[in-house]
mmCIF file of N, CA and C in Angstrom:
data_model
loop_
_atom_site.group_PDB
_atom_site.id
_atom_site.type_symbol
_atom_site.label_atom_id
_atom_site.label_comp_id
_atom_site.label_asym_id
_atom_site.label_seq_id
_atom_site.Cartn_x
_atom_site.Cartn_y
_atom_site.Cartn_z
ATOM 1 N N GLN A 961 21.167 14.412 -6.933
ATOM 2 C CA GLN A 961 19.272 15.123 -6.932
ATOM 3 C C GLN A 961 19.199 13.370 -7.412
ATOM 4 N N VAL A 962 17.384 12.993 -7.115
ATOM 5 C CA VAL A 962 16.111 11.965 -7.229
ATOM 6 C C VAL A 962 15.012 13.678 -7.949
ATOM 7 N N GLN A 963 14.450 12.769 -8.902
ATOM 8 C CA GLN A 963 13.079 13.047 -9.539
ATOM 9 C C GLN A 963 12.621 11.597 -9.756
ATOM 10 N N LEU A 964 10.743 12.186 -8.746
ATOM 11 C CA LEU A 964 9.866 11.099 -7.931
ATOM 12 C C LEU A 964 9.125 11.566 -9.604
ATOM 13 N N VAL A 965 8.208 10.895 -10.161
ATOM 14 C CA VAL A 965 7.241 11.224 -10.940
ATOM 15 C C VAL A 965 6.284 9.299 -10.801
ATOM 16 N N GLU A 966 5.093 11.131 -10.115
ATOM 17 C CA GLU A 966 4.406 9.862 -10.114
ATOM 18 C C GLU A 966 2.692 10.030 -10.750
ATOM 19 N N SER A 967 1.772 8.725 -11.554
ATOM 20 C CA SER A 967 1.241 8.457 -12.558
ATOM 21 C C SER A 967 -0.196 7.271 -11.982
ATOM 22 N N GLY A 968 -1.134 7.071 -12.811
ATOM 23 C CA GLY A 968 -1.604 5.987 -12.460
ATOM 24 C C GLY A 968 -3.220 7.069 -12.061
ATOM 25 N N GLY A 969 -3.793 8.439 -11.291
ATOM 26 C CA GLY A 969 -4.501 9.373 -10.627
ATOM 27 C C GLY A 969 -5.767 9.595 -11.732
ATOM 28 N N GLY A 970 -6.876 9.540 -11.093
ATOM 29 C CA GLY A 970 -7.854 10.210 -12.460
ATOM 30 C C GLY A 970 -9.296 9.593 -11.900
ATOM 31 N N LEU A 971 -10.446 9.647 -12.241
ATOM 32 C CA LEU A 971 -11.564 9.693 -11.483
ATOM 33 C C LEU A 971 -12.481 8.246 -11.258
ATOM 34 N N VAL A 972 -12.794 7.559 -10.415
ATOM 35 C CA VAL A 972 -12.852 6.688 -10.117
ATOM 36 C C VAL A 972 -14.398 7.139 -9.464
ATOM 37 N N GLN A 973 -14.841 5.769 -9.390
ATOM 38 C CA GLN A 973 -17.027 5.749 -9.067
ATOM 39 C C GLN A 973 -16.190 4.351 -7.370
ATOM 40 N N PRO A 974 -17.417 5.789 -6.138
ATOM 41 C CA PRO A 974 -16.595 4.645 -5.409
ATOM 42 C C PRO A 974 -16.538 3.671 -5.089
ATOM 43 N N GLY A 975 -16.041 2.772 -4.764
ATOM 44 C CA GLY A 975 -15.533 0.852 -4.887
ATOM 45 C C GLY A 975 -15.141 1.393 -5.339
ATOM 46 N N GLY A 976 -14.593 1.773 -6.521
ATOM 47 C CA GLY A 976 -13.135 1.321 -7.537
ATOM 48 C C GLY A 976 -12.154 0.989 -6.941
ATOM 49 N N SER A 977 -11.386 0.823 -7.667
ATOM 50 C CA SER A 977 -9.649 0.888 -7.885
ATOM 51 C C SER A 977 -8.891 1.286 -8.816
ATOM 52 N N LEU A 978 -7.982 1.632 -8.234
ATOM 53 C CA LEU A 978 -6.468 2.939 -9.125
ATOM 54 C C LEU A 978 -5.366 1.856 -7.893
ATOM 55 N N ARG A 979 -4.727 2.134 -9.125
ATOM 56 C CA ARG A 979 -3.163 1.309 -9.435
ATOM 57 C C ARG A 979 -2.371 3.152 -9.614
ATOM 58 N N LEU A 980 -2.006 3.345 -8.251
ATOM 59 C CA LEU A 980 -0.723 4.622 -8.949
ATOM 60 C C LEU A 980 1.408 4.100 -8.168
ATOM 61 N N SER A 981 1.771 4.940 -9.390
ATOM 62 C CA SER A 981 3.195 4.307 -9.989
ATOM 63 C C SER A 981 3.853 5.679 -9.682
ATOM 64 N N CYS A 982 4.739 5.155 -9.215
ATOM 65 C CA CYS A 982 6.339 6.912 -9.207
ATOM 66 C C CYS A 982 7.214 6.213 -9.135
ATOM 67 N N ALA A 983 7.689 6.685 -10.224
ATOM 68 C CA ALA A 983 9.148 6.326 -11.080
ATOM 69 C C ALA A 983 10.576 7.271 -10.213
ATOM 70 N N ALA A 984 10.828 6.593 -10.276
ATOM 71 C CA ALA A 984 12.068 7.303 -9.409
ATOM 72 C C ALA A 984 13.594 6.900 -10.080
ATOM 73 N N SER A 985 14.374 8.379 -10.465
ATOM 74 C CA SER A 985 14.920 8.685 -10.894
ATOM 75 C C SER A 985 16.207 8.484 -10.000
ATOM 76 N N GLY A 986 17.447 7.805 -11.268
ATOM 77 C CA GLY A 986 18.897 7.859 -10.660
ATOM 78 C C GLY A 986 19.249 6.032 -10.032
ATOM 79 N N SER A 987 20.120 5.901 -9.146
ATOM 80 C CA SER A 987 20.348 4.824 -8.933
ATOM 81 C C SER A 987 21.102 4.746 -7.665
ATOM 82 N N SER A 988 19.990 5.198 -6.721
ATOM 83 C CA SER A 988 20.161 4.953 -5.441
ATOM 84 C C SER A 988 18.709 4.522 -4.238
ATOM 85 N N PHE A 989 17.765 4.570 -5.636
ATOM 86 C CA PHE A 989 15.761 4.186 -4.778
ATOM 87 C C PHE A 989 16.060 2.514 -3.943
ATOM 88 N N ASN A 990 17.164 1.511 -3.985
ATOM 89 C CA ASN A 990 17.488 0.475 -3.578
ATOM 90 C C ASN A 990 17.195 1.357 -1.576
ATOM 91 N N ARG A 991 18.021 2.628 -1.773
ATOM 92 C CA ARG A 991 19.084 3.116 -0.203
ATOM 93 C C ARG A 991 17.732 4.134 0.078
ATOM 94 N N ALA A 992 16.203 3.936 -0.083
ATOM 95 C CA ALA A 992 15.186 5.082 0.268
ATOM 96 C C ALA A 992 14.749 4.502 0.975
ATOM 97 N N ASP A 993 13.718 4.838 2.099
ATOM 98 C CA ASP A 993 12.648 4.439 2.478
ATOM 99 C C ASP A 993 11.683 4.830 1.864
ATOM 100 N N MET A 994 10.913 5.250 1.090
ATOM 101 C CA MET A 994 9.333 4.682 0.304
ATOM 102 C C MET A 994 8.147 5.806 1.082
ATOM 103 N N GLY A 995 7.474 6.692 0.533
ATOM 104 C CA GLY A 995 6.337 6.455 1.294
ATOM 105 C C GLY A 995 5.453 7.066 0.540
ATOM 106 N N TRP A 996 3.725 7.087 -0.174
ATOM 107 C CA TRP A 996 2.761 7.360 -0.074
ATOM 108 C C TRP A 996 1.928 9.136 0.418
ATOM 109 N N TYR A 997 1.775 10.254 1.060
ATOM 110 C CA TYR A 997 1.027 11.107 1.343
ATOM 111 C C TYR A 997 0.668 11.625 0.099
ATOM 112 N N ARG A 998 -0.780 11.458 1.258
ATOM 113 C CA ARG A 998 -1.888 12.920 -0.158
ATOM 114 C C ARG A 998 -2.392 13.820 1.050
ATOM 115 N N GLN A 999 -3.049 14.339 0.104
ATOM 116 C CA GLN A 999 -4.102 16.370 0.721
ATOM 117 C C GLN A 999 -4.668 16.014 -0.459
ATOM 118 N N ALA A 1000 -5.254 16.681 1.181
ATOM 119 C CA ALA A 1000 -7.237 16.773 0.405
ATOM 120 C C ALA A 1000 -7.391 18.678 0.044
ATOM 121 N N PRO A 1001 -8.296 18.878 -0.664
ATOM 122 C CA PRO A 1001 -8.354 20.673 -0.208
ATOM 123 C C PRO A 1001 -8.694 21.006 1.547
ATOM 124 N N GLY A 1002 -8.119 21.674 1.625
ATOM 125 C CA GLY A 1002 -8.309 22.491 2.637
ATOM 126 C C GLY A 1002 -7.764 21.135 4.300
ATOM 127 N N GLU A 1003 -7.472 20.843 3.642
ATOM 128 C CA GLU A 1003 -5.865 19.064 5.393
ATOM 129 C C GLU A 1003 -4.740 19.362 5.143
ATOM 130 N N GLN A 1004 -4.593 19.113 5.327
ATOM 131 C CA GLN A 1004 -2.991 18.748 5.334
ATOM 132 C C GLN A 1004 -2.287 17.429 4.947
ATOM 133 N N ARG A 1005 -1.221 17.422 4.200
ATOM 134 C CA ARG A 1005 -0.192 16.188 4.450
ATOM 135 C C ARG A 1005 -0.676 15.592 4.885
ATOM 136 N N GLU A 1006 -1.107 14.180 4.431
ATOM 137 C CA GLU A 1006 -1.103 12.818 5.443
ATOM 138 C C GLU A 1006 -0.264 11.768 4.884
ATOM 139 N N LEU A 1007 0.603 10.825 5.891
ATOM 140 C CA LEU A 1007 0.985 10.003 5.815
ATOM 141 C C LEU A 1007 -0.251 8.567 5.104
ATOM 142 N N VAL A 1008 0.207 7.700 3.817
ATOM 143 C CA VAL A 1008 -1.054 6.745 3.543
ATOM 144 C C VAL A 1008 0.219 5.416 3.362
ATOM 145 N N ALA A 1009 0.588 5.561 3.420
ATOM 146 C CA ALA A 1009 1.437 4.277 3.742
ATOM 147 C C ALA A 1009 2.659 4.351 3.508
ATOM 148 N N PHE A 1010 3.515 3.677 3.917
ATOM 149 C CA PHE A 1010 4.796 2.970 3.574
ATOM 150 C C PHE A 1010 5.339 2.029 3.535
ATOM 151 N N ILE A 1011 6.798 1.767 3.186
ATOM 152 C CA ILE A 1011 7.586 0.995 2.686
ATOM 153 C C ILE A 1011 9.187 1.266 3.236
ATOM 154 N N SER A 1012 9.426 0.521 3.782
ATOM 155 C CA SER A 1012 11.184 1.130 3.864
ATOM 156 C C SER A 1012 12.220 0.598 3.315
ATOM 157 N N LYS A 1013 13.699 0.758 3.263
ATOM 158 C CA LYS A 1013 14.991 -0.220 2.313
ATOM 159 C C LYS A 1013 14.300 -1.316 2.347
ATOM 160 N N GLY A 1014 14.096 -1.691 3.375
ATOM 161 C CA GLY A 1014 13.601 -3.466 4.027
ATOM 162 C C GLY A 1014 12.698 -4.167 3.304
ATOM 163 N N GLY A 1015 11.164 -3.802 2.930
ATOM 164 C CA GLY A 1015 10.122 -3.838 2.466
ATOM 165 C C GLY A 1015 9.420 -3.636 3.575
ATOM 166 N N SER A 1016 9.802 -3.486 4.801
ATOM 167 C CA SER A 1016 8.511 -3.633 6.045
ATOM 168 C C SER A 1016 7.728 -1.829 5.206
ATOM 169 N N THR A 1017 6.400 -2.464 5.959
ATOM 170 C CA THR A 1017 5.242 -1.215 5.417
ATOM 171 C C THR A 1017 4.939 -0.785 6.651
ATOM 172 N N ASN A 1018 4.154 0.387 6.288
ATOM 173 C CA ASN A 1018 2.805 0.627 6.852
ATOM 174 C C ASN A 1018 2.350 1.287 6.597
ATOM 175 N N TYR A 1019 1.310 1.841 6.981
ATOM 176 C CA TYR A 1019 -0.270 2.425 6.753
ATOM 177 C C TYR A 1019 -1.392 3.118 8.113
ATOM 178 N N ALA A 1020 -1.455 3.806 6.659
ATOM 179 C CA ALA A 1020 -3.382 5.498 7.741
ATOM 180 C C ALA A 1020 -3.974 4.174 7.845
ATOM 181 N N ASP A 1021 -4.659 4.358 9.626
ATOM 182 C CA ASP A 1021 -5.637 3.122 10.219
ATOM 183 C C ASP A 1021 -6.673 3.473 8.973
ATOM 184 N N SER A 1022 -7.237 4.899 7.942
ATOM 185 C CA SER A 1022 -8.320 4.488 6.913
ATOM 186 C C SER A 1022 -7.723 4.017 5.807
ATOM 187 N N VAL A 1023 -6.564 3.579 5.482
ATOM 188 C CA VAL A 1023 -6.554 2.788 4.701
ATOM 189 C C VAL A 1023 -6.116 1.029 4.888
ATOM 190 N N LYS A 1024 -6.050 1.258 6.102
ATOM 191 C CA LYS A 1024 -5.159 -0.801 6.288
ATOM 192 C C LYS A 1024 -6.178 -1.272 5.979
ATOM 193 N N GLY A 1025 -6.378 -2.521 5.152
ATOM 194 C CA GLY A 1025 -7.054 -3.363 4.249
ATOM 195 C C GLY A 1025 -7.502 -3.683 3.153
ATOM 196 N N ARG A 1026 -7.300 -1.508 2.486
ATOM 197 C CA ARG A 1026 -7.468 -1.008 1.289
ATOM 198 C C ARG A 1026 -6.765 -1.151 0.174
ATOM 199 N N PHE A 1027 -5.865 -1.057 1.064
ATOM 200 C CA PHE A 1027 -4.443 -0.179 -0.160
ATOM 201 C C PHE A 1027 -2.596 -0.845 0.408
ATOM 202 N N THR A 1028 -2.572 -1.191 -0.707
ATOM 203 C CA THR A 1028 -1.331 -1.672 -0.547
ATOM 204 C C THR A 1028 0.598 -1.331 -1.693
ATOM 205 N N ILE A 1029 1.003 -0.989 -0.733
ATOM 206 C CA ILE A 1029 2.609 -0.621 -1.300
ATOM 207 C C ILE A 1029 3.226 -1.364 -1.207
ATOM 208 N N SER A 1030 3.946 -1.068 -2.559
ATOM 209 C CA SER A 1030 5.026 -1.813 -2.923
ATOM 210 C C SER A 1030 6.323 -1.850 -3.208
ATOM 211 N N ARG A 1031 7.481 -2.641 -3.697
ATOM 212 C CA ARG A 1031 8.714 -1.836 -4.851
ATOM 213 C C ARG A 1031 8.654 -2.737 -5.374
ATOM 214 N N ASP A 1032 9.063 -2.274 -6.495
ATOM 215 C CA ASP A 1032 10.382 -3.204 -7.182
ATOM 216 C C ASP A 1032 11.818 -2.531 -8.029
ATOM 217 N N ASN A 1033 12.766 -2.396 -6.890
ATOM 218 C CA ASN A 1033 13.914 -2.319 -7.323
ATOM 219 C C ASN A 1033 14.560 -1.864 -8.187
ATOM 220 N N ALA A 1034 14.465 -3.291 -8.784
ATOM 221 C CA ALA A 1034 14.663 -3.327 -10.501
ATOM 222 C C ALA A 1034 14.172 -2.163 -11.636
ATOM 223 N N LYS A 1035 12.986 -1.245 -11.392
ATOM 224 C CA LYS A 1035 12.334 -0.715 -11.939
ATOM 225 C C LYS A 1035 12.288 0.462 -10.810
ATOM 226 N N ASN A 1036 12.776 0.621 -10.036
ATOM 227 C CA ASN A 1036 12.748 2.195 -8.798
ATOM 228 C C ASN A 1036 11.292 2.363 -9.292
ATOM 229 N N THR A 1037 10.951 1.851 -9.109
ATOM 230 C CA THR A 1037 8.989 1.540 -8.919
ATOM 231 C C THR A 1037 8.671 1.702 -7.262
ATOM 232 N N VAL A 1038 7.668 2.460 -7.023
ATOM 233 C CA VAL A 1038 6.602 1.889 -6.094
ATOM 234 C C VAL A 1038 5.464 2.350 -6.071
ATOM 235 N N TYR A 1039 4.398 1.644 -5.889
ATOM 236 C CA TYR A 1039 2.922 1.373 -6.432
ATOM 237 C C TYR A 1039 2.004 1.052 -5.111
ATOM 238 N N LEU A 1040 1.550 2.459 -4.954
ATOM 239 C CA LEU A 1040 0.238 1.832 -4.399
ATOM 240 C C LEU A 1040 -1.394 1.555 -4.878
ATOM 241 N N GLN A 1041 -1.397 0.497 -4.942
ATOM 242 C CA GLN A 1041 -2.871 -0.362 -5.051
ATOM 243 C C GLN A 1041 -4.065 -0.072 -3.904
ATOM 244 N N MET A 1042 -4.697 0.554 -4.635
ATOM 245 C CA MET A 1042 -5.657 1.940 -4.433
ATOM 246 C C MET A 1042 -7.819 0.475 -4.305
ATOM 247 N N ASN A 1043 -7.809 -0.124 -3.465
ATOM 248 C CA ASN A 1043 -9.306 -1.063 -3.488
ATOM 249 C C ASN A 1043 -9.875 -0.262 -2.316
ATOM 250 N N SER A 1044 -11.048 -0.698 -2.829
ATOM 251 C CA SER A 1044 -12.758 -0.512 -2.256
ATOM 252 C C SER A 1044 -12.231 0.890 -2.043
ATOM 253 N N LEU A 1045 -12.314 1.976 -3.071
ATOM 254 C CA LEU A 1045 -12.526 3.100 -3.055
ATOM 255 C C LEU A 1045 -12.705 4.304 -2.613
ATOM 256 N N LYS A 1046 -13.106 5.243 -1.871
ATOM 257 C CA LYS A 1046 -14.708 6.471 -1.773
ATOM 258 C C LYS A 1046 -13.839 7.516 -1.239
ATOM 259 N N PRO A 1047 -14.765 7.822 -1.446
ATOM 260 C CA PRO A 1047 -15.027 10.021 -1.790
ATOM 261 C C PRO A 1047 -14.700 10.355 -0.831
ATOM 262 N N GLU A 1048 -13.996 10.097 0.451
ATOM 263 C CA GLU A 1048 -12.997 10.661 1.542
ATOM 264 C C GLU A 1048 -11.219 9.864 0.860
ATOM 265 N N ASP A 1049 -11.049 9.399 -0.112
ATOM 266 C CA ASP A 1049 -9.966 9.400 -0.374
ATOM 267 C C ASP A 1049 -9.957 10.146 -1.202
ATOM 268 N N THR A 1050 -10.427 11.054 -1.522
ATOM 269 C CA THR A 1050 -9.993 11.764 -2.841
ATOM 270 C C THR A 1050 -8.825 12.652 -2.429
ATOM 271 N N ALA A 1051 -8.241 13.644 -2.997
ATOM 272 C CA ALA A 1051 -6.893 14.121 -2.711
ATOM 273 C C ALA A 1051 -5.289 13.905 -3.821
ATOM 274 N N VAL A 1052 -4.879 14.750 -3.807
ATOM 275 C CA VAL A 1052 -3.803 14.493 -4.313
ATOM 276 C C VAL A 1052 -2.961 13.745 -3.856
ATOM 277 N N TYR A 1053 -2.236 13.488 -4.314
ATOM 278 C CA TYR A 1053 -1.341 12.091 -3.454
ATOM 279 C C TYR A 1053 -0.035 12.313 -3.951
ATOM 280 N N TYR A 1054 1.771 12.374 -3.382
ATOM 281 C CA TYR A 1054 2.225 13.220 -3.135
ATOM 282 C C TYR A 1054 2.903 11.257 -3.017
ATOM 283 N N CYS A 1055 4.210 10.967 -3.518
ATOM 284 C CA CYS A 1055 5.438 9.873 -3.487
ATOM 285 C C CYS A 1055 6.495 10.064 -3.203
ATOM 286 N N ASN A 1056 7.020 9.992 -1.832
ATOM 287 C CA ASN A 1056 8.471 10.962 -0.637
ATOM 288 C C ASN A 1056 8.816 9.944 -0.897
ATOM 289 N N ALA A 1057 10.061 9.905 -1.227
ATOM 290 C CA ALA A 1057 11.860 9.176 -0.703
ATOM 291 C C ALA A 1057 12.614 10.048 -0.207
ATOM 292 N N ARG A 1058 12.584 9.277 0.657
ATOM 293 C CA ARG A 1058 13.106 9.741 2.660
ATOM 294 C C ARG A 1058 15.441 8.802 2.749
ATOM 295 N N PHE A 1059 16.158 9.701 1.900
ATOM 296 C CA PHE A 1059 17.260 9.341 2.277
ATOM 297 C C PHE A 1059 17.755 9.810 3.894
ATOM 298 N N ILE A 1060 19.135 9.374 4.282
ATOM 299 C CA ILE A 1060 19.145 9.458 5.849
ATOM 300 C C ILE A 1060 19.424 11.335 5.798
ATOM 301 N N VAL A 1061 19.572 11.585 4.821
ATOM 302 C CA VAL A 1061 20.463 13.005 4.968
ATOM 303 C C VAL A 1061 18.988 13.976 4.064
ATOM 304 N N THR A 1062 17.989 13.434 3.156
ATOM 305 C CA THR A 1062 17.972 14.200 2.589
ATOM 306 C C THR A 1062 16.561 13.745 1.508
ATOM 307 N N THR A 1063 15.397 14.338 2.063
ATOM 308 C CA THR A 1063 13.993 13.961 1.297
ATOM 309 C C THR A 1063 13.359 14.267 -0.060
ATOM 310 N N TYR A 1064 13.089 13.417 -0.764
ATOM 311 C CA TYR A 1064 12.817 14.400 -1.932
ATOM 312 C C TYR A 1064 10.691 13.564 -1.874
ATOM 313 N N TRP A 1065 10.235 14.783 -2.995
ATOM 314 C CA TRP A 1065 8.822 14.920 -3.110
ATOM 315 C C TRP A 1065 8.338 15.166 -5.012
ATOM 316 N N GLY A 1066 7.646 13.696 -5.367
ATOM 317 C CA GLY A 1066 7.087 14.025 -6.532
ATOM 318 C C GLY A 1066 6.177 15.452 -6.432
ATOM 319 N N LYS A 1067 5.731 15.564 -7.777
ATOM 320 C CA LYS A 1067 4.278 16.665 -7.854
ATOM 321 C C LYS A 1067 2.489 16.794 -8.408
ATOM 322 N N GLY A 1068 2.609 15.024 -7.625
ATOM 323 C CA GLY A 1068 1.890 14.255 -6.545
ATOM 324 C C GLY A 1068 0.297 14.455 -8.522
ATOM 325 N N THR A 1069 -0.300 13.069 -7.651
ATOM 326 C CA THR A 1069 -1.765 12.598 -9.587
ATOM 327 C C THR A 1069 -2.922 13.051 -8.800
ATOM 328 N N LEU A 1070 -3.774 13.408 -9.172
ATOM 329 C CA LEU A 1070 -4.717 13.404 -8.233
ATOM 330 C C LEU A 1070 -5.944 12.839 -8.509
ATOM 331 N N VAL A 1071 -6.489 11.514 -7.645
ATOM 332 C CA VAL A 1071 -7.310 10.593 -7.200
ATOM 333 C C VAL A 1071 -8.804 11.335 -6.899
ATOM 334 N N THR A 1072 -10.079 11.378 -8.029
ATOM 335 C CA THR A 1072 -10.747 11.731 -7.618
ATOM 336 C C THR A 1072 -11.525 10.878 -7.710
ATOM 337 N N ILE A 1073 -12.521 10.477 -5.968
ATOM 338 C CA ILE A 1073 -13.344 9.208 -6.101
ATOM 339 C C ILE A 1073 -14.796 9.930 -6.399
ATOM 340 N N SER A 1074 -15.608 9.901 -7.298
ATOM 341 C CA SER A 1074 -17.228 9.909 -7.491
ATOM 342 C C SER A 1074 -17.954 9.450 -8.353
ATOM 343 N N SER A 1075 -19.398 9.452 -8.101
ATOM 344 C CA SER A 1075 -20.090 8.821 -8.388
ATOM 345 C C SER A 1075 -20.731 9.969 -9.764
#
């Protein structure tokens, strides 16, 4: 069993930055592909950024050049650095850990971009 705990969300003005963190329990973190998803009110959950167990990354077109995903296997943590934030980035952000046969989700952290 893996538990994921997100942190770092909050209220930021447009153009600002936030860094989200996702801490994972257990000793198998380095075997998981990790992702950040978000869900805005009334919208479906969407993939924002992905980092494989090997360190390859992928981003949604809407965040390319503004968001950076990274992982620290020694700390069992994945990060999402978000810059140049826009009101349309407002959503609950969820951490996802994907193993061969099992997927885990965190409970989410709210990010609100507003002036």
